[in-house]
mmCIF file of C-alpha atoms in Angstrom:
data_model
loop_
_atom_site.group_PDB
_atom_site.id
_atom_site.type_symbol
_atom_site.label_atom_id
_atom_site.label_comp_id
_atom_site.label_asym_id
_atom_site.label_seq_id
_atom_site.Cartn_x
_atom_site.Cartn_y
_atom_site.Cartn_z
ATOM 1 C CA MET A 17 76.659 4.343 -16.957
ATOM 2 C CA LYS A 18 79.697 4.897 -19.207
ATOM 3 C CA VAL A 19 79.075 4.880 -22.905
ATOM 4 C CA LEU A 20 81.558 4.596 -25.775
ATOM 5 C CA LEU A 21 80.190 6.037 -29.191
ATOM 6 C CA ILE A 22 82.004 4.520 -32.154
ATOM 7 C CA GLY A 23 81.276 6.788 -35.222
ATOM 8 C CA ALA A 24 80.544 10.441 -34.887
ATOM 9 C CA GLY A 25 78.320 10.647 -38.024
ATOM 10 C CA MET A 26 74.698 11.573 -38.094
ATOM 11 C CA MET A 27 73.270 8.389 -36.464
ATOM 12 C CA GLY A 28 75.908 8.270 -33.831
ATOM 13 C CA ARG A 29 75.581 11.986 -32.788
ATOM 14 C CA GLY A 30 71.729 11.832 -32.841
ATOM 15 C CA GLY A 31 71.523 8.802 -30.696
ATOM 16 C CA VAL A 32 73.874 10.220 -28.122
ATOM 17 C CA ARG A 33 72.258 13.618 -28.229
ATOM 18 C CA ALA A 34 68.878 11.827 -27.546
ATOM 19 C CA LEU A 35 70.635 10.106 -24.618
ATOM 20 C CA GLU A 36 70.724 13.485 -22.864
ATOM 21 C CA HIS A 37 67.111 12.885 -21.892
ATOM 22 C CA PHE A 38 68.070 10.032 -19.602
ATOM 23 C CA ASP A 39 69.419 10.147 -16.035
ATOM 24 C CA GLY A 40 72.453 8.156 -14.847
ATOM 25 C CA ILE A 41 74.951 8.772 -17.796
ATOM 26 C CA GLU A 42 78.232 9.421 -16.155
ATOM 27 C CA SER A 43 80.395 9.765 -19.250
ATOM 28 C CA VAL A 44 80.465 9.528 -22.967
ATOM 29 C CA THR A 45 83.603 8.886 -25.014
ATOM 30 C CA VAL A 46 83.422 9.729 -28.694
ATOM 31 C CA ALA A 47 85.648 7.647 -30.974
ATOM 32 C CA ASP A 48 86.073 8.509 -34.615
ATOM 33 C CA LEU A 49 88.746 8.627 -37.226
ATOM 34 C CA ASN A 50 88.291 12.354 -37.453
ATOM 35 C CA VAL A 51 89.332 13.190 -33.916
ATOM 36 C CA GLU A 52 88.665 16.980 -34.401
ATOM 37 C CA ALA A 53 85.069 16.235 -35.289
ATOM 38 C CA ALA A 54 84.846 13.874 -32.464
ATOM 39 C CA GLN A 55 86.248 16.457 -29.945
ATOM 40 C CA GLU A 56 83.890 19.153 -31.257
ATOM 41 C CA PHE A 57 80.855 16.879 -30.651
ATOM 42 C CA ALA A 58 82.062 15.724 -27.262
ATOM 43 C CA ASP A 59 82.480 19.396 -26.170
ATOM 44 C CA SER A 60 78.824 20.052 -27.147
ATOM 45 C CA LEU A 61 77.388 17.384 -24.947
ATOM 46 C CA ASN A 62 75.723 17.883 -21.509
ATOM 47 C CA PHE A 63 77.050 14.869 -19.547
ATOM 48 C CA PRO A 64 79.258 14.996 -16.389
ATOM 49 C CA GLU A 65 82.246 13.859 -18.419
ATOM 50 C CA THR A 66 82.941 13.779 -22.081
ATOM 51 C CA ASN A 67 86.038 13.063 -24.037
ATOM 52 C CA ALA A 68 87.185 12.150 -27.634
ATOM 53 C CA VAL A 69 89.727 9.626 -29.099
ATOM 54 C CA GLN A 70 90.920 8.951 -32.534
ATOM 55 C CA LEU A 71 89.931 5.500 -33.709
ATOM 56 C CA ASP A 72 90.435 3.555 -36.937
ATOM 57 C CA VAL A 73 87.763 0.892 -36.620
ATOM 58 C CA THR A 74 89.894 -1.558 -38.580
ATOM 59 C CA ASP A 75 92.242 -1.671 -35.577
ATOM 60 C CA THR A 76 90.114 -4.052 -33.653
ATOM 61 C CA ASP A 77 92.686 -4.307 -30.802
ATOM 62 C CA LYS A 78 92.088 -0.609 -30.152
ATOM 63 C CA VAL A 79 88.260 -1.078 -30.251
ATOM 64 C CA THR A 80 88.634 -3.903 -27.645
ATOM 65 C CA GLU A 81 90.919 -1.668 -25.457
ATOM 66 C CA LEU A 82 88.482 1.277 -25.501
ATOM 67 C CA ALA A 83 85.386 -0.964 -24.879
ATOM 68 C CA LYS A 84 86.902 -2.424 -21.653
ATOM 69 C CA ASP A 85 86.502 0.959 -19.956
ATOM 70 C CA VAL A 86 82.716 1.439 -20.493
ATOM 71 C CA ASP A 87 79.485 -0.181 -19.796
ATOM 72 C CA VAL A 88 77.885 -0.009 -23.196
ATOM 73 C CA VAL A 89 79.421 0.402 -26.716
ATOM 74 C CA PHE A 90 77.204 2.176 -29.222
ATOM 75 C CA ASN A 91 78.397 1.314 -32.739
ATOM 76 C CA ALA A 92 77.257 3.743 -35.493
ATOM 77 C CA VAL A 93 79.883 3.026 -38.158
ATOM 78 C CA GLY A 94 78.381 1.933 -41.520
ATOM 79 C CA PRO A 95 78.192 0.258 -43.877
ATOM 80 C CA PHE A 96 77.527 -2.598 -41.585
ATOM 81 C CA VAL A 97 78.191 -5.161 -44.253
ATOM 82 C CA LYS A 98 81.788 -4.086 -43.931
ATOM 83 C CA PHE A 99 82.309 -3.040 -40.393
ATOM 84 C CA GLY A 100 79.554 -4.740 -38.325
ATOM 85 C CA VAL A 101 80.971 -8.166 -37.538
ATOM 86 C CA PRO A 102 84.687 -6.987 -36.801
ATOM 87 C CA ILE A 103 83.507 -4.390 -34.446
ATOM 88 C CA LEU A 104 80.998 -6.511 -32.516
ATOM 89 C CA ARG A 105 83.600 -9.265 -32.209
ATOM 90 C CA ALA A 106 86.126 -6.857 -30.841
ATOM 91 C CA VAL A 107 83.542 -5.625 -28.263
ATOM 92 C CA ILE A 108 82.697 -9.154 -27.311
ATOM 93 C CA ALA A 109 86.358 -9.719 -26.596
ATOM 94 C CA ALA A 110 86.227 -6.899 -24.080
ATOM 95 C CA GLY A 111 83.176 -8.436 -22.405
ATOM 96 C CA THR A 112 81.234 -5.196 -22.784
ATOM 97 C CA ASP A 113 77.496 -4.851 -23.718
ATOM 98 C CA TYR A 114 76.782 -3.493 -27.168
ATOM 99 C CA VAL A 115 74.134 -1.627 -29.237
ATOM 100 C CA ASP A 116 74.184 -0.812 -32.976
ATOM 101 C CA VAL A 117 72.068 0.650 -35.775
ATOM 102 C CA CYS A 118 72.742 -2.103 -38.347
ATOM 103 C CA ASP A 119 70.323 -1.570 -41.333
ATOM 104 C CA ASP A 120 71.576 -4.283 -43.783
ATOM 105 C CA GLY A 121 69.747 -7.608 -43.985
ATOM 106 C CA ASP A 122 72.648 -9.608 -44.856
ATOM 107 C CA ALA A 123 74.917 -8.015 -42.194
ATOM 108 C CA THR A 124 72.257 -8.771 -39.724
ATOM 109 C CA ILE A 125 72.514 -12.576 -40.512
ATOM 110 C CA ASP A 126 76.245 -12.292 -39.910
ATOM 111 C CA LEU A 127 75.813 -10.432 -36.601
ATOM 112 C CA LEU A 128 73.257 -12.935 -35.375
ATOM 113 C CA GLY A 129 75.892 -15.571 -36.119
ATOM 114 C CA LEU A 130 77.941 -14.231 -33.213
ATOM 115 C CA HIS A 131 75.165 -15.144 -30.677
ATOM 116 C CA ASP A 132 76.883 -18.085 -29.134
ATOM 117 C CA GLU A 133 80.218 -16.187 -28.907
ATOM 118 C CA ALA A 134 78.515 -13.310 -27.129
ATOM 119 C CA LYS A 135 76.540 -15.527 -24.875
ATOM 120 C CA GLU A 136 79.703 -17.481 -23.802
ATOM 121 C CA ALA A 137 81.417 -14.035 -23.015
ATOM 122 C CA GLY A 138 78.385 -12.893 -20.968
ATOM 123 C CA VAL A 139 77.825 -9.944 -23.491
ATOM 124 C CA THR A 140 74.376 -8.579 -24.317
ATOM 125 C CA ALA A 141 74.447 -7.290 -27.874
ATOM 126 C CA LEU A 142 71.370 -5.319 -29.184
ATOM 127 C CA ILE A 143 71.551 -4.948 -32.937
ATOM 128 C CA THR A 144 69.455 -3.112 -35.467
ATOM 129 C CA MET A 145 68.402 -0.622 -32.783
ATOM 130 C CA GLY A 146 67.614 2.557 -34.652
ATOM 131 C CA GLN A 147 64.395 3.990 -36.265
ATOM 132 C CA THR A 148 63.695 1.264 -38.834
ATOM 133 C CA PRO A 149 64.910 -1.207 -38.022
ATOM 134 C CA GLY A 150 64.611 -0.554 -34.376
ATOM 135 C CA ILE A 151 61.430 1.373 -33.240
ATOM 136 C CA ALA A 152 59.663 -0.285 -36.151
ATOM 137 C CA ASN A 153 60.566 -3.773 -34.776
ATOM 138 C CA MET A 154 59.068 -2.815 -31.395
ATOM 139 C CA GLN A 155 55.908 -1.441 -33.175
ATOM 140 C CA ALA A 156 55.512 -4.819 -34.796
ATOM 141 C CA LYS A 157 56.016 -6.732 -31.533
ATOM 142 C CA TYR A 158 53.468 -4.358 -29.827
ATOM 143 C CA VAL A 159 50.812 -5.046 -32.473
ATOM 144 C CA SER A 160 51.467 -8.724 -32.668
ATOM 145 C CA GLU A 161 50.933 -9.116 -28.946
ATOM 146 C CA MET A 162 47.258 -7.923 -29.654
ATOM 147 C CA LEU A 163 46.655 -10.815 -32.023
ATOM 148 C CA ASP A 164 45.947 -14.474 -31.365
ATOM 149 C CA GLU A 165 47.834 -15.544 -34.513
ATOM 150 C CA VAL A 166 50.072 -13.580 -36.902
ATOM 151 C CA ASP A 167 49.892 -14.294 -40.648
ATOM 152 C CA SER A 168 52.119 -11.459 -41.983
ATOM 153 C CA ILE A 169 54.129 -8.443 -40.895
ATOM 154 C CA LYS A 170 55.197 -5.608 -43.240
ATOM 155 C CA ILE A 171 57.378 -2.684 -42.146
ATOM 156 C CA ALA A 172 56.989 0.321 -44.315
ATOM 157 C CA TRP A 173 58.908 3.596 -44.043
ATOM 158 C CA ALA A 174 58.645 6.606 -46.219
ATOM 159 C CA VAL A 175 60.578 9.897 -46.324
ATOM 160 C CA GLY A 176 59.300 13.168 -47.875
ATOM 161 C CA THR A 177 60.213 16.848 -47.688
ATOM 162 C CA PRO A 178 59.135 18.969 -44.658
ATOM 163 C CA PRO A 179 56.548 21.649 -45.574
ATOM 164 C CA ALA A 180 58.630 24.828 -46.024
ATOM 165 C CA ASP A 181 55.911 27.115 -44.696
ATOM 166 C CA MET A 182 55.946 25.280 -41.375
ATOM 167 C CA LEU A 183 59.791 25.148 -40.927
ATOM 168 C CA PRO A 184 61.390 27.486 -38.363
ATOM 169 C CA ASP A 185 63.459 30.279 -39.857
ATOM 170 C CA GLY A 186 66.753 29.063 -41.075
ATOM 171 C CA ALA A 187 65.861 25.385 -40.786
ATOM 172 C CA ALA A 188 65.259 24.638 -44.531
ATOM 173 C CA ASP A 189 68.947 24.169 -45.363
ATOM 174 C CA ALA A 190 69.093 21.119 -43.163
ATOM 175 C CA TYR A 191 66.658 19.338 -45.481
ATOM 176 C CA ASP A 192 67.929 20.647 -48.814
ATOM 177 C CA PHE A 193 68.593 17.247 -50.536
ATOM 178 C CA GLU A 194 67.234 18.063 -53.903
ATOM 179 C CA THR A 195 69.353 15.374 -55.716
ATOM 180 C CA ALA A 196 70.806 12.076 -54.805
ATOM 181 C CA GLU A 197 74.244 13.745 -55.051
ATOM 182 C CA ASP A 198 73.244 16.152 -52.229
ATOM 183 C CA PHE A 199 72.364 13.098 -50.074
ATOM 184 C CA LYS A 200 75.577 11.312 -50.978
ATOM 185 C CA LYS A 201 77.614 14.283 -49.743
ATOM 186 C CA ALA A 202 75.690 14.566 -46.523
ATOM 187 C CA SER A 203 75.674 10.852 -45.676
ATOM 188 C CA PRO A 204 78.034 8.688 -47.789
ATOM 189 C CA ALA A 205 77.279 5.611 -45.515
ATOM 190 C CA GLY A 206 73.633 6.295 -45.763
ATOM 191 C CA TRP A 207 73.740 6.335 -49.530
ATOM 192 C CA ASP A 208 75.870 3.197 -49.672
ATOM 193 C CA HIS A 209 73.228 1.426 -47.637
ATOM 194 C CA LEU A 210 70.347 2.654 -49.857
ATOM 195 C CA VAL A 211 72.130 1.381 -52.917
ATOM 196 C CA HIS A 212 72.893 -1.920 -51.237
ATOM 197 C CA SER A 213 69.225 -2.282 -50.219
ATOM 198 C CA ALA A 214 68.091 -1.682 -53.819
ATOM 199 C CA THR A 215 70.582 -4.234 -55.326
ATOM 200 C CA GLY A 216 69.670 -7.772 -56.416
ATOM 201 C CA GLU A 217 67.637 -10.219 -54.343
ATOM 202 C CA ILE A 218 66.635 -9.166 -50.830
ATOM 203 C CA PRO A 219 65.631 -11.186 -47.834
ATOM 204 C CA VAL A 220 61.940 -11.798 -47.042
ATOM 205 C CA TRP A 221 59.930 -14.385 -45.060
ATOM 206 C CA LYS A 222 57.517 -16.139 -47.412
ATOM 207 C CA ASP A 223 55.275 -19.194 -46.849
ATOM 208 C CA GLY A 224 56.691 -19.513 -43.293
ATOM 209 C CA LYS A 225 60.397 -19.721 -44.291
ATOM 210 C CA ALA A 226 63.327 -17.540 -45.289
ATOM 211 C CA SER A 227 63.183 -16.543 -48.984
ATOM 212 C CA THR A 228 64.179 -13.657 -51.372
ATOM 213 C CA MET A 229 62.517 -11.299 -53.815
ATOM 214 C CA PRO A 230 63.832 -8.614 -56.219
ATOM 215 C CA ALA A 231 64.502 -5.258 -54.605
ATOM 216 C CA TRP A 232 62.636 -1.931 -55.392
ATOM 217 C CA ASP A 233 60.462 -3.568 -58.189
ATOM 218 C CA SER A 234 57.130 -3.737 -56.456
ATOM 219 C CA GLY A 235 55.463 -2.476 -53.336
ATOM 220 C CA GLU A 236 52.384 -0.674 -52.100
ATOM 221 C CA TYR A 237 50.938 2.557 -50.852
ATOM 222 C CA VAL A 238 50.902 3.554 -47.066
ATOM 223 C CA ASP A 239 49.027 6.319 -45.423
ATOM 224 C CA PHE A 240 50.344 8.860 -42.935
ATOM 225 C CA ALA A 241 48.923 12.071 -41.512
ATOM 226 C CA ALA A 242 48.459 15.257 -43.694
ATOM 227 C CA PRO A 243 50.184 16.911 -45.368
ATOM 228 C CA PHE A 244 52.257 13.763 -46.148
ATOM 229 C CA GLY A 245 49.275 11.515 -46.814
ATOM 230 C CA ARG A 246 49.390 8.482 -49.093
ATOM 231 C CA THR A 247 52.859 7.635 -50.278
ATOM 232 C CA HIS A 248 54.362 4.770 -52.255
ATOM 233 C CA THR A 249 56.822 2.365 -50.880
ATOM 234 C CA TYR A 250 58.873 -0.478 -52.475
ATOM 235 C CA TYR A 251 60.398 -3.717 -51.123
ATOM 236 C CA VAL A 252 63.920 -3.133 -49.829
ATOM 237 C CA GLY A 253 66.740 -5.071 -48.367
ATOM 238 C CA HIS A 254 66.427 -4.505 -44.630
ATOM 239 C CA PRO A 255 66.914 -6.598 -41.412
ATOM 240 C CA GLU A 256 63.230 -6.697 -40.284
ATOM 241 C CA PRO A 257 62.200 -9.850 -42.253
ATOM 242 C CA VAL A 258 65.473 -11.607 -40.999
ATOM 243 C CA THR A 259 64.795 -10.836 -37.303
ATOM 244 C CA LEU A 260 60.992 -10.677 -36.860
ATOM 245 C CA PRO A 261 60.382 -14.379 -37.603
ATOM 246 C CA ARG A 262 63.002 -15.427 -35.042
ATOM 247 C CA TYR A 263 60.929 -14.027 -32.268
ATOM 248 C CA ILE A 264 57.344 -13.904 -33.493
ATOM 249 C CA ASP A 265 55.506 -16.918 -35.052
ATOM 250 C CA ILE A 266 54.677 -15.445 -38.524
ATOM 251 C CA LYS A 267 52.683 -18.023 -40.535
ATOM 252 C CA ASP A 268 53.204 -16.645 -43.960
ATOM 253 C CA PHE A 269 55.095 -13.341 -44.914
ATOM 254 C CA ALA A 270 57.287 -10.655 -43.604
ATOM 255 C CA ALA A 271 59.132 -7.979 -45.484
ATOM 256 C CA CYS A 272 60.219 -4.301 -45.467
ATOM 257 C CA LEU A 273 59.215 -1.570 -47.780
ATOM 258 C CA GLY A 274 60.784 1.899 -48.178
ATOM 259 C CA GLY A 275 60.158 5.103 -50.114
ATOM 260 C CA ASN A 276 61.867 8.396 -50.745
ATOM 261 C CA LYS A 277 62.451 10.892 -53.528
ATOM 262 C CA PHE A 278 65.435 8.951 -54.962
ATOM 263 C CA HIS A 279 63.404 5.889 -56.211
ATOM 264 C CA GLU A 280 64.459 6.102 -59.743
ATOM 265 C CA GLU A 281 68.199 6.970 -59.094
ATOM 266 C CA LEU A 282 68.472 4.129 -56.530
ATOM 267 C CA ARG A 283 66.849 1.640 -58.875
ATOM 268 C CA LEU A 284 69.130 2.794 -61.651
ATOM 269 C CA GLU A 285 72.279 2.438 -59.634
ATOM 270 C CA GLY A 286 71.335 -0.726 -57.733
ATOM 271 C CA ARG A 287 69.533 -2.620 -60.429
ATOM 272 C CA GLY A 288 70.390 -0.984 -63.885
ATOM 273 C CA TYR A 289 67.064 0.533 -64.840
ATOM 274 C CA SER A 290 64.935 3.380 -63.383
ATOM 275 C CA ASP A 291 61.255 2.223 -63.800
ATOM 276 C CA PRO A 292 59.746 -0.460 -61.566
ATOM 277 C CA LYS A 293 58.865 -3.703 -63.288
ATOM 278 C CA GLU A 294 55.591 -3.868 -61.328
ATOM 279 C CA PRO A 295 54.227 -0.256 -61.088
ATOM 280 C CA LEU A 296 52.068 0.443 -58.128
ATOM 281 C CA VAL A 297 48.342 0.818 -58.427
ATOM 282 C CA ASP A 298 46.648 3.277 -55.991
ATOM 283 C CA PRO A 299 44.063 1.322 -53.917
ATOM 284 C CA GLY A 300 41.564 4.154 -54.262
ATOM 285 C CA THR A 301 40.295 3.723 -50.656
ATOM 286 C CA PRO A 302 39.885 6.724 -48.286
ATOM 287 C CA VAL A 303 43.122 7.960 -46.935
ATOM 288 C CA TRP A 304 43.733 7.284 -43.199
ATOM 289 C CA GLN A 305 42.824 9.958 -40.773
ATOM 290 C CA ALA A 306 45.262 10.700 -38.041
ATOM 291 C CA PRO A 307 44.325 11.523 -34.396
ATOM 292 C CA GLU A 308 43.599 15.270 -33.889
ATOM 293 C CA LYS A 309 46.898 16.002 -32.242
ATOM 294 C CA TRP A 310 48.683 15.234 -35.463
ATOM 295 C CA LEU A 311 46.702 17.531 -37.665
ATOM 296 C CA ASP A 312 48.920 20.679 -37.119
ATOM 297 C CA LYS A 313 52.230 18.846 -36.821
ATOM 298 C CA GLY A 314 53.400 18.954 -40.443
ATOM 299 C CA VAL A 315 54.087 15.256 -40.831
ATOM 300 C CA TRP A 316 56.622 14.670 -43.599
ATOM 301 C CA GLN A 317 57.892 11.121 -42.971
ATOM 302 C CA GLY A 318 56.858 7.991 -41.100
ATOM 303 C CA GLN A 319 56.970 4.266 -40.585
ATOM 304 C CA ALA A 320 54.306 1.736 -40.022
ATOM 305 C CA ALA A 321 54.061 -1.875 -38.844
ATOM 306 C CA ILE A 322 51.292 -3.579 -40.797
ATOM 307 C CA VAL A 323 50.290 -6.789 -39.184
ATOM 308 C CA GLU A 324 47.629 -9.238 -40.414
ATOM 309 C CA GLY A 325 46.310 -12.252 -38.458
ATOM 310 C CA THR A 326 43.507 -13.597 -36.348
ATOM 311 C CA LYS A 327 41.801 -11.965 -33.349
ATOM 312 C CA ASP A 328 38.862 -13.631 -31.677
ATOM 313 C CA GLY A 329 38.278 -15.769 -34.618
ATOM 314 C CA LYS A 330 38.225 -12.995 -37.107
ATOM 315 C CA LYS A 331 40.852 -12.030 -39.808
ATOM 316 C CA VAL A 332 42.098 -8.481 -39.013
ATOM 317 C CA ARG A 333 44.780 -5.993 -40.090
ATOM 318 C CA TYR A 334 46.419 -3.703 -37.518
ATOM 319 C CA THR A 335 48.447 -0.825 -38.765
ATOM 320 C CA ASN A 336 50.619 0.938 -36.181
ATOM 321 C CA ARG A 337 52.140 4.327 -37.263
ATOM 322 C CA HIS A 338 55.109 6.385 -35.884
ATOM 323 C CA GLN A 339 55.271 9.746 -37.679
ATOM 324 C CA CYS A 340 57.794 12.583 -37.893
ATOM 325 C CA SER A 341 56.580 16.182 -37.220
ATOM 326 C CA VAL A 342 58.190 19.230 -38.756
ATOM 327 C CA TYR A 343 58.524 20.365 -35.103
ATOM 328 C CA ASP A 344 60.116 17.278 -33.828
ATOM 329 C CA GLU A 345 63.447 17.973 -32.125
ATOM 330 C CA GLY A 346 65.298 14.977 -33.585
ATOM 331 C CA ILE A 347 63.665 12.398 -31.300
ATOM 332 C CA TYR A 348 61.715 10.601 -34.071
ATOM 333 C CA THR A 349 64.937 9.626 -35.848
ATOM 334 C CA PHE A 350 67.174 9.019 -32.866
ATOM 335 C CA ALA A 351 64.954 7.856 -29.962
ATOM 336 C CA GLY A 352 65.434 4.188 -30.716
ATOM 337 C CA GLN A 353 69.196 4.298 -30.348
ATOM 338 C CA ALA A 354 69.046 6.214 -27.094
ATOM 339 C CA ILE A 355 66.362 3.998 -25.533
ATOM 340 C CA GLY A 356 68.268 0.900 -26.604
ATOM 341 C CA ILE A 357 71.502 2.107 -24.941
ATOM 342 C CA TYR A 358 69.697 3.071 -21.776
ATOM 343 C CA LEU A 359 67.749 -0.193 -21.479
ATOM 344 C CA VAL A 360 70.767 -2.370 -22.185
ATOM 345 C CA GLY A 361 72.807 -0.440 -19.647
ATOM 346 C CA THR A 362 70.252 -0.351 -16.833
ATOM 347 C CA THR A 363 67.881 -3.405 -17.175
ATOM 348 C CA LYS A 364 68.710 -6.237 -14.847
ATOM 349 C CA ASP A 365 69.076 -9.833 -15.965
ATOM 350 C CA LEU A 366 68.952 -9.229 -19.712
ATOM 351 C CA PRO A 367 70.077 -12.553 -21.430
ATOM 352 C CA ALA A 368 73.612 -12.614 -22.990
ATOM 353 C CA GLY A 369 73.789 -13.178 -26.784
ATOM 354 C CA VAL A 370 73.029 -11.177 -29.932
ATOM 355 C CA TYR A 371 69.444 -10.030 -30.245
ATOM 356 C CA ALA A 372 67.215 -7.778 -32.293
ATOM 357 C CA PRO A 373 65.048 -5.298 -30.342
ATOM 358 C CA GLU A 374 61.821 -7.513 -30.492
ATOM 359 C CA GLY A 375 63.753 -10.410 -29.040
ATOM 360 C CA LEU A 376 65.243 -8.554 -26.111
ATOM 361 C CA LEU A 377 63.190 -5.609 -25.020
ATOM 362 C CA SER A 378 59.865 -5.239 -23.228
ATOM 363 C CA THR A 379 57.206 -3.355 -25.168
ATOM 364 C CA ASP A 380 56.116 -1.797 -21.872
ATOM 365 C CA ASP A 381 59.608 -0.537 -21.058
ATOM 366 C CA PHE A 382 60.389 0.594 -24.559
ATOM 367 C CA PHE A 383 57.196 2.534 -25.282
ATOM 368 C CA ARG A 384 57.098 4.133 -21.844
ATOM 369 C CA GLU A 385 60.519 5.709 -22.662
ATOM 370 C CA LEU A 386 59.538 6.591 -26.188
ATOM 371 C CA VAL A 387 56.595 8.546 -25.005
ATOM 372 C CA ARG A 388 58.446 10.224 -22.227
ATOM 373 C CA ILE A 389 61.358 11.428 -24.201
ATOM 374 C CA THR A 390 59.259 12.539 -27.143
ATOM 375 C CA ASN A 391 57.033 14.580 -24.936
ATOM 376 C CA ALA A 392 59.944 15.935 -23.062
ATOM 377 C CA ALA A 393 62.022 16.918 -26.166
ATOM 378 C CA ASN A 394 59.001 18.580 -27.923
ATOM 379 C CA ASP A 395 56.986 19.796 -25.019
ATOM 380 C CA TRP A 396 54.065 17.685 -26.072
ATOM 381 C CA ASP A 397 51.467 15.694 -23.994
ATOM 382 C CA PHE A 398 50.802 12.648 -26.300
ATOM 383 C CA THR A 399 49.656 9.368 -24.840
ATOM 384 C CA LEU A 400 50.929 6.128 -26.298
ATOM 385 C CA ASP A 401 47.880 5.578 -28.348
ATOM 386 C CA GLU A 402 48.175 9.043 -29.778
ATOM 387 C CA LEU A 403 51.877 8.956 -30.461
ATOM 388 C CA VAL A 404 51.902 5.492 -32.206
ATOM 389 C CA PRO A 405 48.203 5.068 -33.096
ATOM 390 C CA THR A 406 46.863 1.652 -34.193
ATOM 391 C CA GLN A 407 44.327 1.399 -36.931
ATOM 392 C CA LYS A 408 42.239 -1.793 -36.792
ATOM 393 C CA GLU A 409 40.460 -3.202 -39.937
ATOM 394 C CA VAL A 410 38.346 -6.309 -40.067
ATOM 395 C CA LEU A 411 39.132 -8.287 -43.181
ATOM 396 C CA ASP A 412 36.452 -10.991 -42.927
ATOM 397 C CA ASN A 413 33.371 -10.405 -45.004
#
């Protein structure tokens, strides 16, 4: 398989680095406006052939030209509200399959609008294939397949700070985002996305149809393993409530919630005030207890698919968690991209068109690879149920 990476930023580099855990990758071409950075990254990769080219993504003819020479294009250029549609359209013109990490709800709607164009060209385009959205979508699909009927799906992600006493020597600098300004410098596109997701009305699925609600004004608490524990999350503008109802029959509600240390600054920049209009209330229930293998892993971020519905005539809530260990070698954040690229490039008879992960990929195939590369990268021996544990609660009295 030949892969073209467009965008040598954090998400692009991480996804391709995780791809080193897969066999059959013949070559990787790294395309970026900064050709020196692209070449430096290409030289660090362990594939049979690597090279770098300079690319201004607004030159869509050049995007098409480069895409013709590979099997899969991996687009990691944000913000997707600006670059998503032109790049995908250029790749469709090349007749080449495509994967991206789009994380904007409105951009996702626009990308899905290219479905017929991709289908006519025989192109399989897998969008929103990152961590969340991406792995989180597959978590939601995995849990939904356990239920007879789905009432609601909430995707919740939260980012904290790694416990300093558990970090390897010299690793603390990589997580030194004490202020929003630090994060802006490290990931300008990431900051633009966060502000965009905190601005105005955001997409949700409500009463069985597409709707909106204010961003970052209300939310709920979500539990992860210690030392992270219980953390607050707020409703954010994300693709999950746009795509999940396309492929899963959700009777009532779907939304995404997010949490990080920049809540107040994001709310101020995106909405003009710093305090939420509907402050959260701690539920006061016992904090969820993780499987034993997680107890010494220093969990400091995570994501959850919280699915409510009916099983065997009873109302239930299933919460499936994917968590980041302080010892994780980058797989938690970047496995989704790599698995998506690999499965699009190797799975036979995938349909043409534009799809989110839950509409295209098999849960069996996806989670088999997630367990495999997570264990391989970290020298762990987790089973699927241990890596992404599912908590079941019966809601009926």
